[in-house]
Amino acid sequence: MDIINLIKTRRSVRRFSQERLDRNLLVEFVEAARCAPAGANIQSLEYVIVDESKVCAELFETLAWAGHVKPQRNPSPLHRPVAYIVVLADTAIKDNAVVDASAAIENILLAAWGKGIGSCWLGAIDRKKISQILNAGEKYKIDSVVALGKPAEIPVMEDAAGADTKYYLDANDRLHVPKRPLQKILHFNKLGG
Ligand SMILES: Cc1cc2nc3c(=O)[nH]c(=O)nc-3n(C[C@H](O)[C@H](O)[C@H](O)COP(=O)(O)O)c2cc1C
C-alpha cells in the first residue's frame, strides 16, 4: 500500500480475530519502533512483547477501552487482542520520553497496519499494575500499551461536521471516527490570513 494511503486507512481497532500472530512479525514491529526519531537521538525506550495467553489476560485487566462508546468497544472474550507491545522508558537514560515514545508507537501502528494487523494505542492504563505484571524495575516508566491482532471490525474515518469529534457507533455497530477537516486546520505562511 502507498504510504499516504496506509496512514489514512489506519484506524484504532478494538475487536480482533483470535488468530495468533507470529512472534517474528511482532519483533518486526519493534524493529520499526527502534528506527523512530528520538530527541537528541537519546534512546531510552524498551519494548515488551506480550503474546502468552496468561500474561495477555493479566494485561487486559489493566486497560480501559473507548471511553466515548463505553461499554460496546470493551472487547468481549471473543474479540480480545492476541498480543501486546508495552512501550517503556528507562528513566536513567532520559527523564521524559513521552514524545519519543509517541513517534515510536506510531511506527508500530503503521508497521502493523502495513501487514494487515489492527492495533489500538492504549494510554488509559494502570501503570502500577503493568509494572508488577512485567517485573519492571523502579527505573522504568510504562508509557503505553499497543494492543494487536487481526481486525474483526473496520472503523471508518470521516470529516467532522462541527466541533464534536467524539467517535461514535452507527445503527450497524460500525465505529465512525470524525477528524477535523483539512480546511479548518491548514494554514499557509501565517495564521489568520
Ligand atoms: C495518547 C493516546 C492514548 C490513547 N488511549 C486509548 C485508550 O486508553 N483506550 C482506547 O480505547 N483508545 C485509546 N486511544 C485511541 C484513540 O481513541 C484513537 O486514536 C482516536 O479515537 C482516533 O481514532 P483513530 O486512531 O482510528 O484515528 C489513544 C490514542 C492516543 C494517541
Tab-separated table of C-alpha atoms and ligand atoms in Angstrom:
chain	number	residue	atom	x	y	z
A	1	MET	CA	0.000	0.000	0.000
A	2	ASP	CA	1.188	3.532	-0.741
A	3	ILE	CA	2.406	5.181	2.498
A	4	ILE	CA	-0.183	8.014	2.431
A	5	ASN	CA	-2.961	5.505	1.947
A	6	LEU	CA	-1.562	3.381	4.750
A	7	ILE	CA	-1.598	6.392	7.084
A	8	LYS	CA	-5.111	7.403	6.031
A	9	THR	CA	-6.654	3.958	6.393
A	10	ARG	CA	-5.105	3.023	9.751
A	11	ARG	CA	-7.777	3.130	12.442
A	12	SER	CA	-7.804	2.111	16.076
A	13	VAL	CA	-9.243	-1.391	16.207
A	14	ARG	CA	-10.920	-2.766	19.320
A	15	ARG	CA	-12.296	-6.062	18.030
A	16	PHE	CA	-9.806	-8.696	16.994
A	17	SER	CA	-9.990	-12.146	15.457
A	18	GLN	CA	-8.459	-14.798	17.725
A	19	GLU	CA	-5.835	-15.940	15.202
A	20	ARG	CA	-2.370	-15.967	16.777
A	21	LEU	CA	0.302	-13.600	15.481
A	22	ASP	CA	3.728	-14.895	14.517
A	23	ARG	CA	6.265	-13.668	17.060
A	24	ASN	CA	8.659	-12.696	14.245
A	25	LEU	CA	6.016	-10.285	12.986
A	26	LEU	CA	5.778	-8.685	16.431
A	27	VAL	CA	9.558	-8.367	16.512
A	28	GLU	CA	9.377	-6.579	13.139
A	29	PHE	CA	7.011	-4.030	14.694
A	30	VAL	CA	9.515	-3.376	17.474
A	31	GLU	CA	12.218	-3.033	14.824
A	32	ALA	CA	10.044	-0.333	13.209
A	33	ALA	CA	9.747	1.398	16.607
A	34	ARG	CA	13.526	1.240	17.096
A	35	CYS	CA	14.001	3.242	13.874
A	36	ALA	CA	11.814	6.150	15.042
A	37	PRO	CA	13.229	9.623	15.642
A	38	ALA	CA	14.287	10.462	19.213
A	39	GLY	CA	15.139	13.859	20.691
A	40	ALA	CA	18.950	14.332	20.512
A	41	ASN	CA	18.978	10.663	19.448
A	42	ILE	CA	18.994	9.745	23.144
A	43	GLN	CA	17.115	6.456	23.180
A	44	SER	CA	15.540	5.374	26.422
A	45	LEU	CA	12.714	3.237	25.086
A	46	GLU	CA	12.380	-0.518	25.526
A	47	TYR	CA	9.605	-2.845	24.489
A	48	VAL	CA	7.956	-5.913	25.956
A	49	ILE	CA	6.124	-8.219	23.572
A	50	VAL	CA	3.317	-9.985	25.408
A	51	ASP	CA	1.963	-12.969	23.488
A	52	GLU	CA	1.394	-15.670	26.120
A	53	SER	CA	-2.309	-16.031	26.858
A	54	LYS	CA	-1.834	-15.896	30.646
A	55	VAL	CA	0.077	-12.601	30.528
A	56	CYS	CA	-2.313	-11.247	27.857
A	57	ALA	CA	-5.216	-11.927	30.240
A	58	GLU	CA	-3.446	-10.171	33.125
A	59	LEU	CA	-2.603	-7.165	30.960
A	60	PHE	CA	-6.138	-6.908	29.584
A	61	GLU	CA	-7.389	-6.172	33.112
A	62	THR	CA	-5.228	-3.027	33.274
A	63	LEU	CA	-6.689	-1.390	30.147
A	64	ALA	CA	-9.635	0.944	29.506
A	65	TRP	CA	-11.322	0.892	26.127
A	66	ALA	CA	-13.100	3.507	24.011
A	67	GLY	CA	-14.493	5.847	26.654
A	68	HIS	CA	-16.896	7.556	24.221
A	69	VAL	CA	-18.690	4.310	23.347
A	70	LYS	CA	-18.467	2.523	26.648
A	71	PRO	CA	-19.007	-0.415	27.074
A	72	GLN	CA	-19.652	-1.502	23.475
A	73	ARG	CA	-15.991	-1.446	22.451
A	74	ASN	CA	-14.688	-3.138	25.558
A	75	PRO	CA	-13.572	-6.301	23.723
A	76	SER	CA	-15.517	-9.431	24.644
A	77	PRO	CA	-13.511	-12.653	25.247
A	78	LEU	CA	-14.152	-13.495	21.570
A	79	HIS	CA	-12.574	-10.257	20.380
A	80	ARG	CA	-9.659	-9.568	22.689
A	81	PRO	CA	-6.202	-8.611	21.396
A	82	VAL	CA	-3.954	-11.632	20.854
A	83	ALA	CA	-0.731	-9.758	21.571
A	84	TYR	CA	0.555	-6.518	23.002
A	85	ILE	CA	3.649	-4.391	22.811
A	86	VAL	CA	4.274	-2.476	26.018
A	87	VAL	CA	6.416	0.607	25.499
A	88	LEU	CA	8.515	1.634	28.485
A	89	ALA	CA	11.202	4.213	29.087
A	90	ASP	CA	14.393	3.832	31.082
A	91	THR	CA	14.392	6.998	33.228
A	92	ALA	CA	18.106	6.551	33.947
A	93	ILE	CA	18.680	7.433	30.269
A	94	LYS	CA	16.059	10.153	29.822
A	95	ASP	CA	13.688	11.732	32.286
A	96	ASN	CA	10.796	12.422	29.922
A	97	ALA	CA	10.470	10.286	26.813
A	98	VAL	CA	6.764	10.801	26.087
A	99	VAL	CA	7.343	12.445	22.721
A	100	ASP	CA	9.926	9.843	21.678
A	101	ALA	CA	7.503	7.097	22.696
A	102	SER	CA	4.742	8.663	20.617
A	103	ALA	CA	6.911	8.625	17.482
A	104	ALA	CA	7.903	5.012	18.151
A	105	ILE	CA	4.322	3.944	18.798
A	106	GLU	CA	3.064	5.488	15.567
A	107	ASN	CA	5.721	3.448	13.753
A	108	ILE	CA	4.341	0.307	15.420
A	109	LEU	CA	0.759	1.139	14.432
A	110	LEU	CA	1.713	1.802	10.815
A	111	ALA	CA	4.052	-1.198	10.544
A	112	ALA	CA	1.231	-3.367	11.876
A	113	TRP	CA	-1.356	-1.949	9.505
A	114	GLY	CA	1.098	-2.424	6.621
A	115	LYS	CA	0.940	-6.144	7.451
A	116	GLY	CA	-2.858	-6.117	7.774
A	117	ILE	CA	-2.734	-6.181	11.576
A	118	GLY	CA	-5.078	-3.971	13.582
A	119	SER	CA	-3.902	-2.055	16.619
A	120	CYS	CA	-5.064	0.198	19.396
A	121	TRP	CA	-2.802	2.594	21.292
A	122	LEU	CA	-3.804	2.500	24.954
A	123	GLY	CA	-2.846	5.282	27.337
A	124	ALA	CA	-5.654	4.906	29.879
A	125	ILE	CA	-3.806	2.116	31.637
A	126	ASP	CA	-2.967	1.066	35.184
A	127	ARG	CA	0.790	1.655	35.031
A	128	LYS	CA	1.462	0.404	38.549
A	129	LYS	CA	-0.198	-2.942	37.869
A	130	ILE	CA	1.526	-3.246	34.488
A	131	SER	CA	4.929	-2.680	36.164
A	132	GLN	CA	4.136	-5.523	38.559
A	133	ILE	CA	2.936	-7.864	35.797
A	134	LEU	CA	6.078	-7.253	33.736
A	135	ASN	CA	8.500	-7.250	36.690
A	136	ALA	CA	9.661	-3.834	35.544
A	137	GLY	CA	12.117	-2.264	37.981
A	138	GLU	CA	11.760	1.199	39.522
A	139	LYS	CA	13.758	2.895	36.776
A	140	TYR	CA	11.187	2.013	34.098
A	141	LYS	CA	8.258	4.294	33.313
A	142	ILE	CA	5.433	2.499	31.492
A	143	ASP	CA	4.436	4.779	28.609
A	144	SER	CA	1.718	2.978	26.655
A	145	VAL	CA	0.364	-0.376	25.617
A	146	VAL	CA	-0.296	-1.257	21.979
A	147	ALA	CA	-2.948	-3.944	21.522
A	148	LEU	CA	-2.647	-6.065	18.386
A	149	GLY	CA	-4.483	-8.661	16.328
A	150	LYS	CA	-6.173	-9.270	13.007
A	151	PRO	CA	-9.050	-6.773	12.793
A	152	ALA	CA	-12.600	-8.003	13.353
A	153	GLU	CA	-14.040	-4.537	12.727
A	154	ILE	CA	-13.431	-1.860	10.107
A	155	PRO	CA	-13.914	1.598	11.615
A	156	VAL	CA	-14.450	4.452	9.193
A	157	MET	CA	-12.921	7.912	9.251
A	158	GLU	CA	-14.965	10.935	8.177
A	159	ASP	CA	-14.742	14.726	8.242
A	160	ALA	CA	-16.161	16.104	11.500
A	161	ALA	CA	-19.295	18.131	10.803
A	162	GLY	CA	-18.771	20.582	13.673
A	163	ALA	CA	-16.760	20.940	16.846
A	164	ASP	CA	-17.735	17.499	18.129
A	165	THR	CA	-15.057	14.940	17.258
A	166	LYS	CA	-16.238	12.144	19.540
A	167	TYR	CA	-16.141	8.789	17.790
A	168	TYR	CA	-19.488	7.028	17.717
A	169	LEU	CA	-21.249	3.813	16.694
A	170	ASP	CA	-23.907	3.839	13.971
A	171	ALA	CA	-27.054	1.677	13.858
A	172	ASN	CA	-24.973	-1.153	12.315
A	173	ASP	CA	-22.469	-1.057	15.185
A	174	ARG	CA	-19.791	0.457	12.926
A	175	LEU	CA	-17.347	2.822	14.577
A	176	HIS	CA	-17.069	6.277	12.977
A	177	VAL	CA	-14.041	8.458	13.675
A	178	PRO	CA	-14.540	12.149	12.829
A	179	LYS	CA	-11.382	14.108	12.032
A	180	ARG	CA	-11.266	17.907	11.785
A	181	PRO	CA	-11.445	18.853	8.099
A	182	LEU	CA	-8.251	19.994	6.387
A	183	GLN	CA	-9.629	23.478	5.648
A	184	LYS	CA	-10.123	24.065	9.397
A	185	ILE	CA	-6.567	23.225	10.390
A	186	LEU	CA	-4.344	24.071	7.427
A	187	HIS	CA	-2.750	27.497	7.032
A	188	PHE	CA	-0.292	28.859	4.535
A	189	ASN	CA	2.558	31.101	5.655
A	190	LYS	CA	0.660	32.805	8.508
A	191	LEU	CA	-2.345	32.200	10.710
A	192	GLY	CA	-5.476	34.314	10.368
A	193	GLY	CA	-4.712	35.482	6.837
B	1	LIG	C1	-2.069	9.000	23.504
B	1	LIG	C2	-3.242	8.123	23.112
B	1	LIG	C3	-3.867	7.376	24.089
B	1	LIG	C4	-4.954	6.552	23.758
B	1	LIG	N1	-5.518	5.778	24.744
B	1	LIG	C5	-6.568	4.996	24.438
B	1	LIG	C6	-7.136	4.165	25.451
B	1	LIG	O1	-6.691	4.139	26.584
B	1	LIG	N2	-8.189	3.377	25.104
B	1	LIG	C7	-8.687	3.346	23.819
B	1	LIG	O2	-9.646	2.603	23.575
B	1	LIG	N3	-8.153	4.115	22.831
B	1	LIG	C8	-7.108	4.940	23.101
B	1	LIG	N4	-6.527	5.700	22.118
B	1	LIG	C9	-7.032	5.626	20.736
B	1	LIG	C10	-7.843	6.871	20.397
B	1	LIG	O3	-9.113	6.794	20.990
B	1	LIG	C11	-7.960	6.955	18.851
B	1	LIG	O4	-6.676	7.171	18.325
B	1	LIG	C12	-8.899	8.067	18.416
B	1	LIG	O5	-10.221	7.778	18.780
B	1	LIG	C13	-8.831	8.291	16.908
B	1	LIG	O6	-9.118	7.110	16.215
B	1	LIG	P1	-8.110	6.523	15.127
B	1	LIG	O7	-6.900	6.021	15.875
B	1	LIG	O8	-8.881	5.426	14.460
B	1	LIG	O9	-7.745	7.635	14.195
B	1	LIG	C14	-5.427	6.513	22.409
B	1	LIG	C15	-4.762	7.250	21.435
B	1	LIG	C16	-3.686	8.039	21.777
B	1	LIG	C17	-2.954	8.814	20.692
